[in-house]
Amino acid sequence: MAFDATTLTFNEKGLIPVIAQDASSHEVLMMAWMNSEAVARTLATGKVTYWSRSRSAFWIKGESSGNTQELVELRLDCDRDCLLVLVNQTGPACHTNRRSCFYTAVQNGQEVELMSPE
Amino acid sequence: MAFDATTLTFNEKGLIPVIAQDASSHEVLMMAWMNSEAVARTLATGKVTYWSRSRSAFWIKGESSGNTQELVELRLDCDRDCLLVLVNQTGPACHTNRRSCFYTAVQNGQEVELMSPE
C-alpha cells in the first residue's frame, strides 16, 4: 500500500509524536512532533524534519547546530498515531549537548544523571 | 534530588507521553500516556501503569492479557515532558499480538509489514 502521510492520526493540533532512535546503538535519543508536511519532507529529503511547537515552524534537526539526523527508516505504530524514526545521529541529539534527551533516571526515588554533556 | 511525579510537565489533559523500550533487546515497543498518579503507581509497584485515554481509567499493562511490563528503569527527558520506561516485556506488547506496535515501515513510498503476530 502506498504511504500517504495525511492518513496518519494527528492530534487536535495536527501533530503526531515522533520517537527518534539511533539506528546503530538503538538508544532512544529524543521525542518531538511532526505535522503531515513534516512527515512528507522527512521522507522526501532524508533529513528528519520536526514541527517546532515553540516557534511554530519547520525544524530541520541540526540545521543550525550541525547535529543532524539522517533518516534510515520511518515506522508507524498500530494506531497510526505515533512514529518511530531510525536515524544516523551526528553529534548529540539533546540541546544540552548530551547524546540523548533521556539522561535522567529515577533510582530509589532520586533523580540521577546518567550522562554528561559531550 | 528526590523525584516528584507532579513536577513533570503534563499536557492540557494532564498527560505525559511514555515510550516503552525493551530493556534487553532495546526494541521500542509502544508509546502510551500516563498521568501523575500513573507515574507514581508505576514506580511504587514496578508494574508499568498507563492512563487509558479511551477508557479514562488506569491501565496496568498486561493485567487482562498477561503481557505485562515489569519496570527496569524510568527516565525523563530534558524538558520533563516525555518519559522512557525500560521494561521486561512478557509476550507481545502490541494488541495485534506483535512484539512491537511499530511493525509497519515506509520503504520506497510503500507501507511494509516488518513482523507478524506471534
JSON list of C-alpha atoms in Angstrom, two decimals:
[
{"chain": "A", "resi": 1, "resn": "MET", "atom": "CA", "xyz": [0.00, 0.00, 0.00]},
{"chain": "A", "resi": 2, "resn": "ALA", "atom": "CA", "xyz": [1.35, 3.41, -0.91]},
{"chain": "A", "resi": 3, "resn": "PHE", "atom": "CA", "xyz": [2.07, 5.53, 2.15]},
{"chain": "A", "resi": 4, "resn": "ASP", "atom": "CA", "xyz": [0.18, 8.79, 2.47]},
{"chain": "A", "resi": 5, "resn": "ALA", "atom": "CA", "xyz": [1.20, 11.00, 5.42]},
{"chain": "A", "resi": 6, "resn": "THR", "atom": "CA", "xyz": [-2.28, 12.53, 5.57]},
{"chain": "A", "resi": 7, "resn": "THR", "atom": "CA", "xyz": [-3.73, 9.13, 6.59]},
{"chain": "A", "resi": 8, "resn": "LEU", "atom": "CA", "xyz": [-1.90, 9.24, 9.91]},
{"chain": "A", "resi": 9, "resn": "THR", "atom": "CA", "xyz": [-3.85, 10.14, 13.03]},
{"chain": "A", "resi": 10, "resn": "PHE", "atom": "CA", "xyz": [-2.89, 13.62, 14.20]},
{"chain": "A", "resi": 11, "resn": "ASN", "atom": "CA", "xyz": [-3.94, 15.27, 17.44]},
{"chain": "A", "resi": 12, "resn": "GLU", "atom": "CA", "xyz": [-6.24, 18.27, 17.67]},
{"chain": "A", "resi": 13, "resn": "LYS", "atom": "CA", "xyz": [-3.26, 20.49, 16.78]},
{"chain": "A", "resi": 14, "resn": "GLY", "atom": "CA", "xyz": [-2.47, 18.48, 13.65]},
{"chain": "A", "resi": 15, "resn": "LEU", "atom": "CA", "xyz": [0.63, 16.89, 15.22]},
{"chain": "A", "resi": 16, "resn": "ILE", "atom": "CA", "xyz": [1.90, 13.36, 15.77]},
{"chain": "A", "resi": 17, "resn": "PRO", "atom": "CA", "xyz": [4.58, 12.35, 18.31]},
{"chain": "A", "resi": 18, "resn": "VAL", "atom": "CA", "xyz": [7.83, 11.04, 16.85]},
{"chain": "A", "resi": 19, "resn": "ILE", "atom": "CA", "xyz": [10.40, 8.94, 18.69]},
{"chain": "A", "resi": 20, "resn": "ALA", "atom": "CA", "xyz": [13.96, 9.18, 17.34]},
{"chain": "A", "resi": 21, "resn": "GLN", "atom": "CA", "xyz": [16.12, 6.11, 17.88]},
{"chain": "A", "resi": 22, "resn": "ASP", "atom": "CA", "xyz": [19.78, 5.69, 16.92]},
{"chain": "A", "resi": 23, "resn": "ALA", "atom": "CA", "xyz": [19.81, 3.12, 14.11]},
{"chain": "A", "resi": 24, "resn": "SER", "atom": "CA", "xyz": [23.12, 1.64, 15.25]},
{"chain": "A", "resi": 25, "resn": "SER", "atom": "CA", "xyz": [23.13, 1.77, 19.06]},
{"chain": "A", "resi": 26, "resn": "HIS", "atom": "CA", "xyz": [19.31, 1.59, 19.36]},
{"chain": "A", "resi": 27, "resn": "GLU", "atom": "CA", "xyz": [19.47, 4.29, 22.00]},
{"chain": "A", "resi": 28, "resn": "VAL", "atom": "CA", "xyz": [16.29, 6.36, 22.24]},
{"chain": "A", "resi": 29, "resn": "LEU", "atom": "CA", "xyz": [17.51, 9.89, 21.53]},
{"chain": "A", "resi": 30, "resn": "MET", "atom": "CA", "xyz": [14.51, 12.21, 21.80]},
{"chain": "A", "resi": 31, "resn": "MET", "atom": "CA", "xyz": [10.81, 12.70, 21.21]},
{"chain": "A", "resi": 32, "resn": "ALA", "atom": "CA", "xyz": [9.41, 15.55, 19.15]},
{"chain": "A", "resi": 33, "resn": "TRP", "atom": "CA", "xyz": [6.45, 16.30, 16.90]},
{"chain": "A", "resi": 34, "resn": "MET", "atom": "CA", "xyz": [5.66, 16.40, 13.19]},
{"chain": "A", "resi": 35, "resn": "ASN", "atom": "CA", "xyz": [2.71, 17.59, 11.19]},
{"chain": "A", "resi": 36, "resn": "SER", "atom": "CA", "xyz": [1.72, 15.95, 7.91]},
{"chain": "A", "resi": 37, "resn": "GLU", "atom": "CA", "xyz": [4.01, 18.16, 5.85]},
{"chain": "A", "resi": 38, "resn": "ALA", "atom": "CA", "xyz": [6.99, 17.48, 8.15]},
{"chain": "A", "resi": 39, "resn": "VAL", "atom": "CA", "xyz": [6.48, 13.74, 7.65]},
{"chain": "A", "resi": 40, "resn": "ALA", "atom": "CA", "xyz": [6.41, 14.23, 3.88]},
{"chain": "A", "resi": 41, "resn": "ARG", "atom": "CA", "xyz": [9.52, 16.46, 3.96]},
{"chain": "A", "resi": 42, "resn": "THR", "atom": "CA", "xyz": [11.40, 13.95, 6.12]},
{"chain": "A", "resi": 43, "resn": "LEU", "atom": "CA", "xyz": [10.69, 11.17, 3.64]},
{"chain": "A", "resi": 44, "resn": "ALA", "atom": "CA", "xyz": [11.45, 13.32, 0.61]},
{"chain": "A", "resi": 45, "resn": "THR", "atom": "CA", "xyz": [14.73, 14.76, 1.87]},
{"chain": "A", "resi": 46, "resn": "GLY", "atom": "CA", "xyz": [16.04, 12.06, 4.23]},
{"chain": "A", "resi": 47, "resn": "LYS", "atom": "CA", "xyz": [16.65, 14.84, 6.76]},
{"chain": "A", "resi": 48, "resn": "VAL", "atom": "CA", "xyz": [14.47, 14.41, 9.83]},
{"chain": "A", "resi": 49, "resn": "THR", "atom": "CA", "xyz": [12.23, 17.47, 9.99]},
{"chain": "A", "resi": 50, "resn": "TYR", "atom": "CA", "xyz": [10.04, 18.20, 13.00]},
{"chain": "A", "resi": 51, "resn": "TRP", "atom": "CA", "xyz": [7.45, 20.86, 13.71]},
{"chain": "A", "resi": 52, "resn": "SER", "atom": "CA", "xyz": [8.65, 23.19, 16.43]},
{"chain": "A", "resi": 53, "resn": "ARG", "atom": "CA", "xyz": [5.71, 23.89, 18.71]},
{"chain": "A", "resi": 54, "resn": "SER", "atom": "CA", "xyz": [7.51, 26.80, 20.40]},
{"chain": "A", "resi": 55, "resn": "ARG", "atom": "CA", "xyz": [8.49, 28.50, 17.14]},
{"chain": "A", "resi": 56, "resn": "SER", "atom": "CA", "xyz": [5.50, 27.29, 15.03]},
{"chain": "A", "resi": 57, "resn": "ALA", "atom": "CA", "xyz": [7.91, 26.48, 12.23]},
{"chain": "A", "resi": 58, "resn": "PHE", "atom": "CA", "xyz": [9.50, 23.53, 10.49]},
{"chain": "A", "resi": 59, "resn": "TRP", "atom": "CA", "xyz": [12.62, 22.39, 12.30]},
{"chain": "A", "resi": 60, "resn": "ILE", "atom": "CA", "xyz": [15.19, 20.54, 10.22]},
{"chain": "A", "resi": 61, "resn": "LYS", "atom": "CA", "xyz": [17.02, 18.83, 13.05]},
{"chain": "A", "resi": 62, "resn": "GLY", "atom": "CA", "xyz": [20.62, 20.04, 13.21]},
{"chain": "A", "resi": 63, "resn": "GLU", "atom": "CA", "xyz": [20.19, 22.76, 10.59]},
{"chain": "A", "resi": 64, "resn": "SER", "atom": "CA", "xyz": [21.66, 25.36, 12.93]},
{"chain": "A", "resi": 65, "resn": "SER", "atom": "CA", "xyz": [23.63, 23.14, 15.33]},
{"chain": "A", "resi": 66, "resn": "GLY", "atom": "CA", "xyz": [25.02, 20.69, 12.78]},
{"chain": "A", "resi": 67, "resn": "ASN", "atom": "CA", "xyz": [23.67, 17.81, 14.88]},
{"chain": "A", "resi": 68, "resn": "THR", "atom": "CA", "xyz": [21.64, 16.35, 12.05]},
{"chain": "A", "resi": 69, "resn": "GLN", "atom": "CA", "xyz": [19.51, 13.24, 11.90]},
{"chain": "A", "resi": 70, "resn": "GLU", "atom": "CA", "xyz": [19.78, 11.29, 8.66]},
{"chain": "A", "resi": 71, "resn": "LEU", "atom": "CA", "xyz": [16.69, 9.14, 8.18]},
{"chain": "A", "resi": 72, "resn": "VAL", "atom": "CA", "xyz": [17.34, 5.41, 7.97]},
{"chain": "A", "resi": 73, "resn": "GLU", "atom": "CA", "xyz": [13.74, 4.24, 8.26]},
{"chain": "A", "resi": 74, "resn": "LEU", "atom": "CA", "xyz": [10.38, 5.66, 9.30]},
{"chain": "A", "resi": 75, "resn": "ARG", "atom": "CA", "xyz": [7.92, 3.37, 11.04]},
{"chain": "A", "resi": 76, "resn": "LEU", "atom": "CA", "xyz": [4.35, 3.87, 12.24]},
{"chain": "A", "resi": 77, "resn": "ASP", "atom": "CA", "xyz": [2.51, 2.18, 15.06]},
{"chain": "A", "resi": 78, "resn": "CYS", "atom": "CA", "xyz": [-0.64, 0.04, 15.03]},
{"chain": "A", "resi": 79, "resn": "ASP", "atom": "CA", "xyz": [-2.90, 3.02, 15.72]},
{"chain": "A", "resi": 80, "resn": "ARG", "atom": "CA", "xyz": [-1.13, 5.23, 13.19]},
{"chain": "A", "resi": 81, "resn": "ASP", "atom": "CA", "xyz": [-0.84, 7.88, 15.89]},
{"chain": "A", "resi": 82, "resn": "CYS", "atom": "CA", "xyz": [2.88, 7.65, 16.70]},
{"chain": "A", "resi": 83, "resn": "LEU", "atom": "CA", "xyz": [6.01, 7.46, 14.55]},
{"chain": "A", "resi": 84, "resn": "LEU", "atom": "CA", "xyz": [9.43, 5.94, 15.14]},
{"chain": "A", "resi": 85, "resn": "VAL", "atom": "CA", "xyz": [12.35, 7.25, 13.10]},
{"chain": "A", "resi": 86, "resn": "LEU", "atom": "CA", "xyz": [15.59, 5.27, 12.99]},
{"chain": "A", "resi": 87, "resn": "VAL", "atom": "CA", "xyz": [18.37, 7.75, 12.39]},
{"chain": "A", "resi": 88, "resn": "ASN", "atom": "CA", "xyz": [22.07, 8.26, 11.95]},
{"chain": "A", "resi": 89, "resn": "GLN", "atom": "CA", "xyz": [22.66, 10.93, 14.57]},
{"chain": "A", "resi": 90, "resn": "THR", "atom": "CA", "xyz": [25.54, 13.34, 14.09]},
{"chain": "A", "resi": 91, "resn": "GLY", "atom": "CA", "xyz": [26.75, 14.71, 17.43]},
{"chain": "A", "resi": 92, "resn": "PRO", "atom": "CA", "xyz": [24.48, 14.97, 20.46]},
{"chain": "A", "resi": 93, "resn": "ALA", "atom": "CA", "xyz": [20.71, 14.83, 19.93]},
{"chain": "A", "resi": 94, "resn": "CYS", "atom": "CA", "xyz": [19.89, 16.90, 23.01]},
{"chain": "A", "resi": 95, "resn": "HIS", "atom": "CA", "xyz": [20.11, 20.70, 23.17]},
{"chain": "A", "resi": 96, "resn": "THR", "atom": "CA", "xyz": [22.07, 20.22, 26.42]},
{"chain": "A", "resi": 97, "resn": "ASN", "atom": "CA", "xyz": [24.81, 18.58, 24.31]},
{"chain": "A", "resi": 98, "resn": "ARG", "atom": "CA", "xyz": [24.08, 15.17, 25.72]},
{"chain": "A", "resi": 99, "resn": "ARG", "atom": "CA", "xyz": [23.80, 12.21, 23.41]},
{"chain": "A", "resi": 100, "resn": "SER", "atom": "CA", "xyz": [20.16, 11.59, 24.38]},
{"chain": "A", "resi": 101, "resn": "CYS", "atom": "CA", "xyz": [17.49, 13.77, 25.96]},
{"chain": "A", "resi": 102, "resn": "PHE", "atom": "CA", "xyz": [16.69, 10.91, 28.36]},
{"chain": "A", "resi": 103, "resn": "TYR", "atom": "CA", "xyz": [19.71, 11.42, 30.58]},
{"chain": "A", "resi": 104, "resn": "THR", "atom": "CA", "xyz": [17.89, 11.47, 33.91]},
{"chain": "A", "resi": 105, "resn": "ALA", "atom": "CA", "xyz": [16.83, 8.24, 35.63]},
{"chain": "A", "resi": 106, "resn": "VAL", "atom": "CA", "xyz": [14.73, 7.75, 38.72]},
{"chain": "A", "resi": 107, "resn": "GLN", "atom": "CA", "xyz": [16.58, 5.37, 41.02]},
{"chain": "A", "resi": 108, "resn": "ASN", "atom": "CA", "xyz": [15.40, 4.66, 44.57]},
{"chain": "A", "resi": 109, "resn": "GLY", "atom": "CA", "xyz": [13.24, 7.76, 44.45]},
{"chain": "A", "resi": 110, "resn": "GLN", "atom": "CA", "xyz": [16.08, 10.04, 43.41]},
{"chain": "A", "resi": 111, "resn": "GLU", "atom": "CA", "xyz": [16.82, 11.76, 40.11]},
{"chain": "A", "resi": 112, "resn": "VAL", "atom": "CA", "xyz": [20.17, 10.51, 38.84]},
{"chain": "A", "resi": 113, "resn": "GLU", "atom": "CA", "xyz": [22.05, 11.99, 35.88]},
{"chain": "A", "resi": 114, "resn": "LEU", "atom": "CA", "xyz": [23.22, 9.19, 33.59]},
{"chain": "A", "resi": 115, "resn": "MET", "atom": "CA", "xyz": [25.29, 11.11, 31.07]},
{"chain": "A", "resi": 116, "resn": "SER", "atom": "CA", "xyz": [27.22, 14.35, 30.83]},
{"chain": "A", "resi": 117, "resn": "PRO", "atom": "CA", "xyz": [27.39, 16.94, 28.03]},
{"chain": "A", "resi": 118, "resn": "GLU", "atom": "CA", "xyz": [29.77, 15.88, 25.26]},
{"chain": "B", "resi": 1, "resn": "MET", "atom": "CA", "xyz": [17.16, 15.35, 44.13]},
{"chain": "B", "resi": 2, "resn": "ALA", "atom": "CA", "xyz": [14.08, 13.44, 45.22]},
{"chain": "B", "resi": 3, "resn": "PHE", "atom": "CA", "xyz": [11.80, 12.68, 42.30]},
{"chain": "B", "resi": 4, "resn": "ASP", "atom": "CA", "xyz": [8.27, 14.04, 42.46]},
{"chain": "B", "resi": 5, "resn": "ALA", "atom": "CA", "xyz": [5.95, 12.98, 39.63]},
{"chain": "B", "resi": 6, "resn": "THR", "atom": "CA", "xyz": [3.93, 16.17, 39.97]},
{"chain": "B", "resi": 7, "resn": "THR", "atom": "CA", "xyz": [6.96, 18.21, 38.82]},
{"chain": "B", "resi": 8, "resn": "LEU", "atom": "CA", "xyz": [6.78, 16.69, 35.33]},
{"chain": "B", "resi": 9, "resn": "THR", "atom": "CA", "xyz": [5.29, 18.75, 32.53]},
{"chain": "B", "resi": 10, "resn": "PHE", "atom": "CA", "xyz": [1.90, 17.39, 31.58]},
{"chain": "B", "resi": 11, "resn": "ASN", "atom": "CA", "xyz": [-0.21, 18.43, 28.62]},
{"chain": "B", "resi": 12, "resn": "GLU", "atom": "CA", "xyz": [-3.52, 20.26, 28.90]},
{"chain": "B", "resi": 13, "resn": "LYS", "atom": "CA", "xyz": [-5.19, 16.92, 29.66]},
{"chain": "B", "resi": 14, "resn": "GLY", "atom": "CA", "xyz": [-2.77, 16.19, 32.49]},
{"chain": "B", "resi": 15, "resn": "LEU", "atom": "CA", "xyz": [-0.93, 13.51, 30.50]},
{"chain": "B", "resi": 16, "resn": "ILE", "atom": "CA", "xyz": [2.68, 12.83, 29.52]},
{"chain": "B", "resi": 17, "resn": "PRO", "atom": "CA", "xyz": [3.79, 10.57, 26.63]},
{"chain": "B", "resi": 18, "resn": "VAL", "atom": "CA", "xyz": [5.70, 7.45, 27.63]},
{"chain": "B", "resi": 19, "resn": "ILE", "atom": "CA", "xyz": [7.96, 5.40, 25.37]},
{"chain": "B", "resi": 20, "resn": "ALA", "atom": "CA", "xyz": [8.36, 1.74, 26.36]},
{"chain": "B", "resi": 21, "resn": "GLN", "atom": "CA", "xyz": [11.64, 0.13, 25.35]},
{"chain": "B", "resi": 22, "resn": "ASP", "atom": "CA", "xyz": [12.67, -3.49, 25.88]},
{"chain": "B", "resi": 23, "resn": "ALA", "atom": "CA", "xyz": [15.49, -3.39, 28.43]},
{"chain": "B", "resi": 24, "resn": "SER", "atom": "CA", "xyz": [17.30, -6.32, 26.83]},
{"chain": "B", "resi": 25, "resn": "SER", "atom": "CA", "xyz": [16.78, -6.02, 23.07]},
{"chain": "B", "resi": 26, "resn": "HIS", "atom": "CA", "xyz": [16.39, -2.20, 23.14]},
{"chain": "B", "resi": 27, "resn": "GLU", "atom": "CA", "xyz": [13.48, -2.54, 20.75]},
{"chain": "B", "resi": 28, "resn": "VAL", "atom": "CA", "xyz": [10.97, 0.30, 21.03]},
{"chain": "B", "resi": 29, "resn": "LEU", "atom": "CA", "xyz": [7.74, -1.49, 21.91]},
{"chain": "B", "resi": 30, "resn": "MET", "atom": "CA", "xyz": [5.00, 1.13, 22.15]},
{"chain": "B", "resi": 31, "resn": "MET", "atom": "CA", "xyz": [4.06, 4.64, 23.15]},
{"chain": "B", "resi": 32, "resn": "ALA", "atom": "CA", "xyz": [1.25, 5.40, 25.58]},
{"chain": "B", "resi": 33, "resn": "TRP", "atom": "CA", "xyz": [0.32, 8.01, 28.20]},
{"chain": "B", "resi": 34, "resn": "MET", "atom": "CA", "xyz": [0.49, 8.45, 31.95]},
{"chain": "B", "resi": 35, "resn": "ASN", "atom": "CA", "xyz": [-0.90, 10.99, 34.35]},
{"chain": "B", "resi": 36, "resn": "SER", "atom": "CA", "xyz": [0.90, 11.94, 37.54]},
{"chain": "B", "resi": 37, "resn": "GLU", "atom": "CA", "xyz": [-0.74, 9.17, 39.55]},
{"chain": "B", "resi": 38, "resn": "ALA", "atom": "CA", "xyz": [0.12, 6.54, 36.90]},
{"chain": "B", "resi": 39, "resn": "VAL", "atom": "CA", "xyz": [3.78, 7.57, 37.12]},
{"chain": "B", "resi": 40, "resn": "ALA", "atom": "CA", "xyz": [3.67, 7.22, 40.91]},
{"chain": "B", "resi": 41, "resn": "ARG", "atom": "CA", "xyz": [1.92, 3.84, 40.72]},
{"chain": "B", "resi": 42, "resn": "THR", "atom": "CA", "xyz": [4.44, 2.56, 38.15]},
{"chain": "B", "resi": 43, "resn": "LEU", "atom": "CA", "xyz": [7.32, 3.47, 40.45]},
{"chain": "B", "resi": 44, "resn": "ALA", "atom": "CA", "xyz": [5.61, 2.12, 43.56]},
{"chain": "B", "resi": 45, "resn": "THR", "atom": "CA", "xyz": [4.55, -1.23, 42.09]},
{"chain": "B", "resi": 46, "resn": "GLY", "atom": "CA", "xyz": [7.16, -1.89, 39.39]},
{"chain": "B", "resi": 47, "resn": "LYS", "atom": "CA", "xyz": [4.26, -2.70, 37.06]},
{"chain": "B", "resi": 48, "resn": "VAL", "atom": "CA", "xyz": [4.06, -0.22, 34.20]},
{"chain": "B", "resi": 49, "resn": "THR", "atom": "CA", "xyz": [0.71, 1.53, 34.55]},
{"chain": "B", "resi": 50, "resn": "TYR", "atom": "CA", "xyz": [-0.63, 3.85, 31.87]},
{"chain": "B", "resi": 51, "resn": "TRP", "atom": "CA", "xyz": [-3.70, 6.05, 31.67]},
{"chain": "B", "resi": 52, "resn": "SER", "atom": "CA", "xyz": [-6.10, 4.76, 29.04]},
{"chain": "B", "resi": 53, "resn": "ARG", "atom": "CA", "xyz": [-7.44, 7.73, 27.13]},
{"chain": "B", "resi": 54, "resn": "SER", "atom": "CA", "xyz": [-10.21, 5.65, 25.54]},
{"chain": "B", "resi": 55, "resn": "ARG", "atom": "CA", "xyz": [-11.41, 4.16, 28.83]},
{"chain": "B", "resi": 56, "resn": "SER", "atom": "CA", "xyz": [-10.44, 7.09, 31.08]},
{"chain": "B", "resi": 57, "resn": "ALA", "atom": "CA", "xyz": [-9.01, 4.61, 33.55]},
{"chain": "B", "resi": 58, "resn": "PHE", "atom": "CA", "xyz": [-5.69, 3.35, 34.86]},
{"chain": "B", "resi": 59, "resn": "TRP", "atom": "CA", "xyz": [-4.33, 0.60, 32.65]},
{"chain": "B", "resi": 60, "resn": "ILE", "atom": "CA", "xyz": [-1.91, -1.82, 34.29]},
{"chain": "B", "resi": 61, "resn": "LYS", "atom": "CA", "xyz": [-0.25, -3.12, 31.14]},
{"chain": "B", "resi": 62, "resn": "GLY", "atom": "CA", "xyz": [-0.95, -6.82, 30.71]},
{"chain": "B", "resi": 63, "resn": "GLU", "atom": "CA", "xyz": [-3.41, -7.06, 33.60]},
{"chain": "B", "resi": 64, "resn": "SER", "atom": "CA", "xyz": [-6.01, -8.70, 31.35]},
{"chain": "B", "resi": 65, "resn": "SER", "atom": "CA", "xyz": [-3.77, -10.09, 28.58]},
{"chain": "B", "resi": 66, "resn": "GLY", "atom": "CA", "xyz": [-0.91, -11.31, 30.76]},
{"chain": "B", "resi": 67, "resn": "ASN", "atom": "CA", "xyz": [1.52, -9.36, 28.57]},
{"chain": "B", "resi": 68, "resn": "THR", "atom": "CA", "xyz": [2.94, -7.37, 31.45]},
{"chain": "B", "resi": 69, "resn": "GLN", "atom": "CA", "xyz": [5.71, -4.81, 31.55]},
{"chain": "B", "resi": 70, "resn": "GLU", "atom": "CA", "xyz": [8.00, -5.06, 34.55]},
{"chain": "B", "resi": 71, "resn": "LEU", "atom": "CA", "xyz": [9.73, -1.74, 35.16]},
{"chain": "B", "resi": 72, "resn": "VAL", "atom": "CA", "xyz": [13.51, -1.84, 34.97]},
{"chain": "B", "resi": 73, "resn": "GLU", "atom": "CA", "xyz": [14.11, 1.92, 34.95]},
{"chain": "B", "resi": 74, "resn": "LEU", "atom": "CA", "xyz": [12.13, 5.10, 34.39]},
{"chain": "B", "resi": 75, "resn": "ARG", "atom": "CA", "xyz": [13.85, 8.03, 32.70]},
{"chain": "B", "resi": 76, "resn": "LEU", "atom": "CA", "xyz": [12.73, 11.57, 31.91]},
{"chain": "B", "resi": 77, "resn": "ASP", "atom": "CA", "xyz": [13.83, 13.88, 29.17]},
{"chain": "B", "resi": 78, "resn": "CYS", "atom": "CA", "xyz": [15.48, 17.30, 29.33]},
{"chain": "B", "resi": 79, "resn": "ASP", "atom": "CA", "xyz": [12.16, 19.13, 29.13]},
{"chain": "B", "resi": 80, "resn": "ARG", "atom": "CA", "xyz": [10.49, 16.82, 31.67]},
{"chain": "B", "resi": 81, "resn": "ASP", "atom": "CA", "xyz": [7.66, 16.37, 29.17]},
{"chain": "B", "resi": 82, "resn": "CYS", "atom": "CA", "xyz": [8.34, 12.82, 27.98]},
{"chain": "B", "resi": 83, "resn": "LEU", "atom": "CA", "xyz": [9.20, 9.58, 29.80]},
{"chain": "B", "resi": 84, "resn": "LEU", "atom": "CA", "xyz": [11.13, 6.49, 28.73]},
{"chain": "B", "resi": 85, "resn": "VAL", "atom": "CA", "xyz": [10.47, 3.24, 30.56]},
{"chain": "B", "resi": 86, "resn": "LEU", "atom": "CA", "xyz": [12.88, 0.36, 30.16]},
{"chain": "B", "resi": 87, "resn": "VAL", "atom": "CA", "xyz": [10.91, -2.82, 30.70]},
{"chain": "B", "resi": 88, "resn": "ASN", "atom": "CA", "xyz": [10.99, -6.56, 30.80]},
{"chain": "B", "resi": 89, "resn": "GLN", "atom": "CA", "xyz": [8.16, -7.32, 28.37]},
{"chain": "B", "resi": 90, "resn": "THR", "atom": "CA", "xyz": [6.27, -10.58, 28.77]},
{"chain": "B", "resi": 91, "resn": "GLY", "atom": "CA", "xyz": [4.75, -11.68, 25.46]},
{"chain": "B", "resi": 92, "resn": "PRO", "atom": "CA", "xyz": [3.86, -9.25, 22.70]},
{"chain": "B", "resi": 93, "resn": "ALA", "atom": "CA", "xyz": [3.49, -5.56, 23.60]},
{"chain": "B", "resi": 94, "resn": "CYS", "atom": "CA", "xyz": [1.02, -4.78, 20.81]},
{"chain": "B", "resi": 95, "resn": "HIS", "atom": "CA", "xyz": [-2.70, -5.57, 20.96]},
{"chain": "B", "resi": 96, "resn": "THR", "atom": "CA", "xyz": [-2.27, -7.14, 17.50]},
{"chain": "B", "resi": 97, "resn": "ASN", "atom": "CA", "xyz": [-0.05, -9.77, 19.17]},
{"chain": "B", "resi": 98, "resn": "ARG", "atom": "CA", "xyz": [3.06, -8.41, 17.53]},
{"chain": "B", "resi": 99, "resn": "ARG", "atom": "CA", "xyz": [6.16, -7.88, 19.61]},
{"chain": "B", "resi": 100, "resn": "SER", "atom": "CA", "xyz": [6.15, -4.12, 18.96]},
{"chain": "B", "resi": 101, "resn": "CYS", "atom": "CA", "xyz": [3.46, -1.68, 17.85]},
{"chain": "B", "resi": 102, "resn": "PHE", "atom": "CA", "xyz": [5.93, -0.25, 15.31]},
{"chain": "B", "resi": 103, "resn": "TYR", "atom": "CA", "xyz": [5.63, -3.12, 12.84]},
{"chain": "B", "resi": 104, "resn": "THR", "atom": "CA", "xyz": [5.00, -1.03, 9.74]},
{"chain": "B", "resi": 105, "resn": "ALA", "atom": "CA", "xyz": [7.83, 0.66, 7.85]},
{"chain": "B", "resi": 106, "resn": "VAL", "atom": "CA", "xyz": [7.70, 3.08, 4.96]},
{"chain": "B", "resi": 107, "resn": "GLN", "atom": "CA", "xyz": [10.08, 1.82, 2.29]},
{"chain": "B", "resi": 108, "resn": "ASN", "atom": "CA", "xyz": [10.26, 3.40, -1.18]},
{"chain": "B", "resi": 109, "resn": "GLY", "atom": "CA", "xyz": [6.90, 5.05, -0.57]},
{"chain": "B", "resi": 110, "resn": "GLN", "atom": "CA", "xyz": [5.16, 1.79, 0.36]},
{"chain": "B", "resi": 111, "resn": "GLU", "atom": "CA", "xyz": [3.93, 0.53, 3.72]},
{"chain": "B", "resi": 112, "resn": "VAL", "atom": "CA", "xyz": [5.77, -2.70, 4.52]},
{"chain": "B", "resi": 113, "resn": "GLU", "atom": "CA", "xyz": [4.88, -5.04, 7.39]},
{"chain": "B", "resi": 114, "resn": "LEU", "atom": "CA", "xyz": [8.03, -5.95, 9.31]},
{"chain": "B", "resi": 115, "resn": "MET", "atom": "CA", "xyz": [6.67, -8.52, 11.75]},
{"chain": "B", "resi": 116, "resn": "SER", "atom": "CA", "xyz": [3.80, -10.95, 12.08]},
{"chain": "B", "resi": 117, "resn": "PRO", "atom": "CA", "xyz": [1.57, -11.72, 15.07]},
{"chain": "B", "resi": 118, "resn": "GLU", "atom": "CA", "xyz": [3.24, -14.17, 17.48]}
]
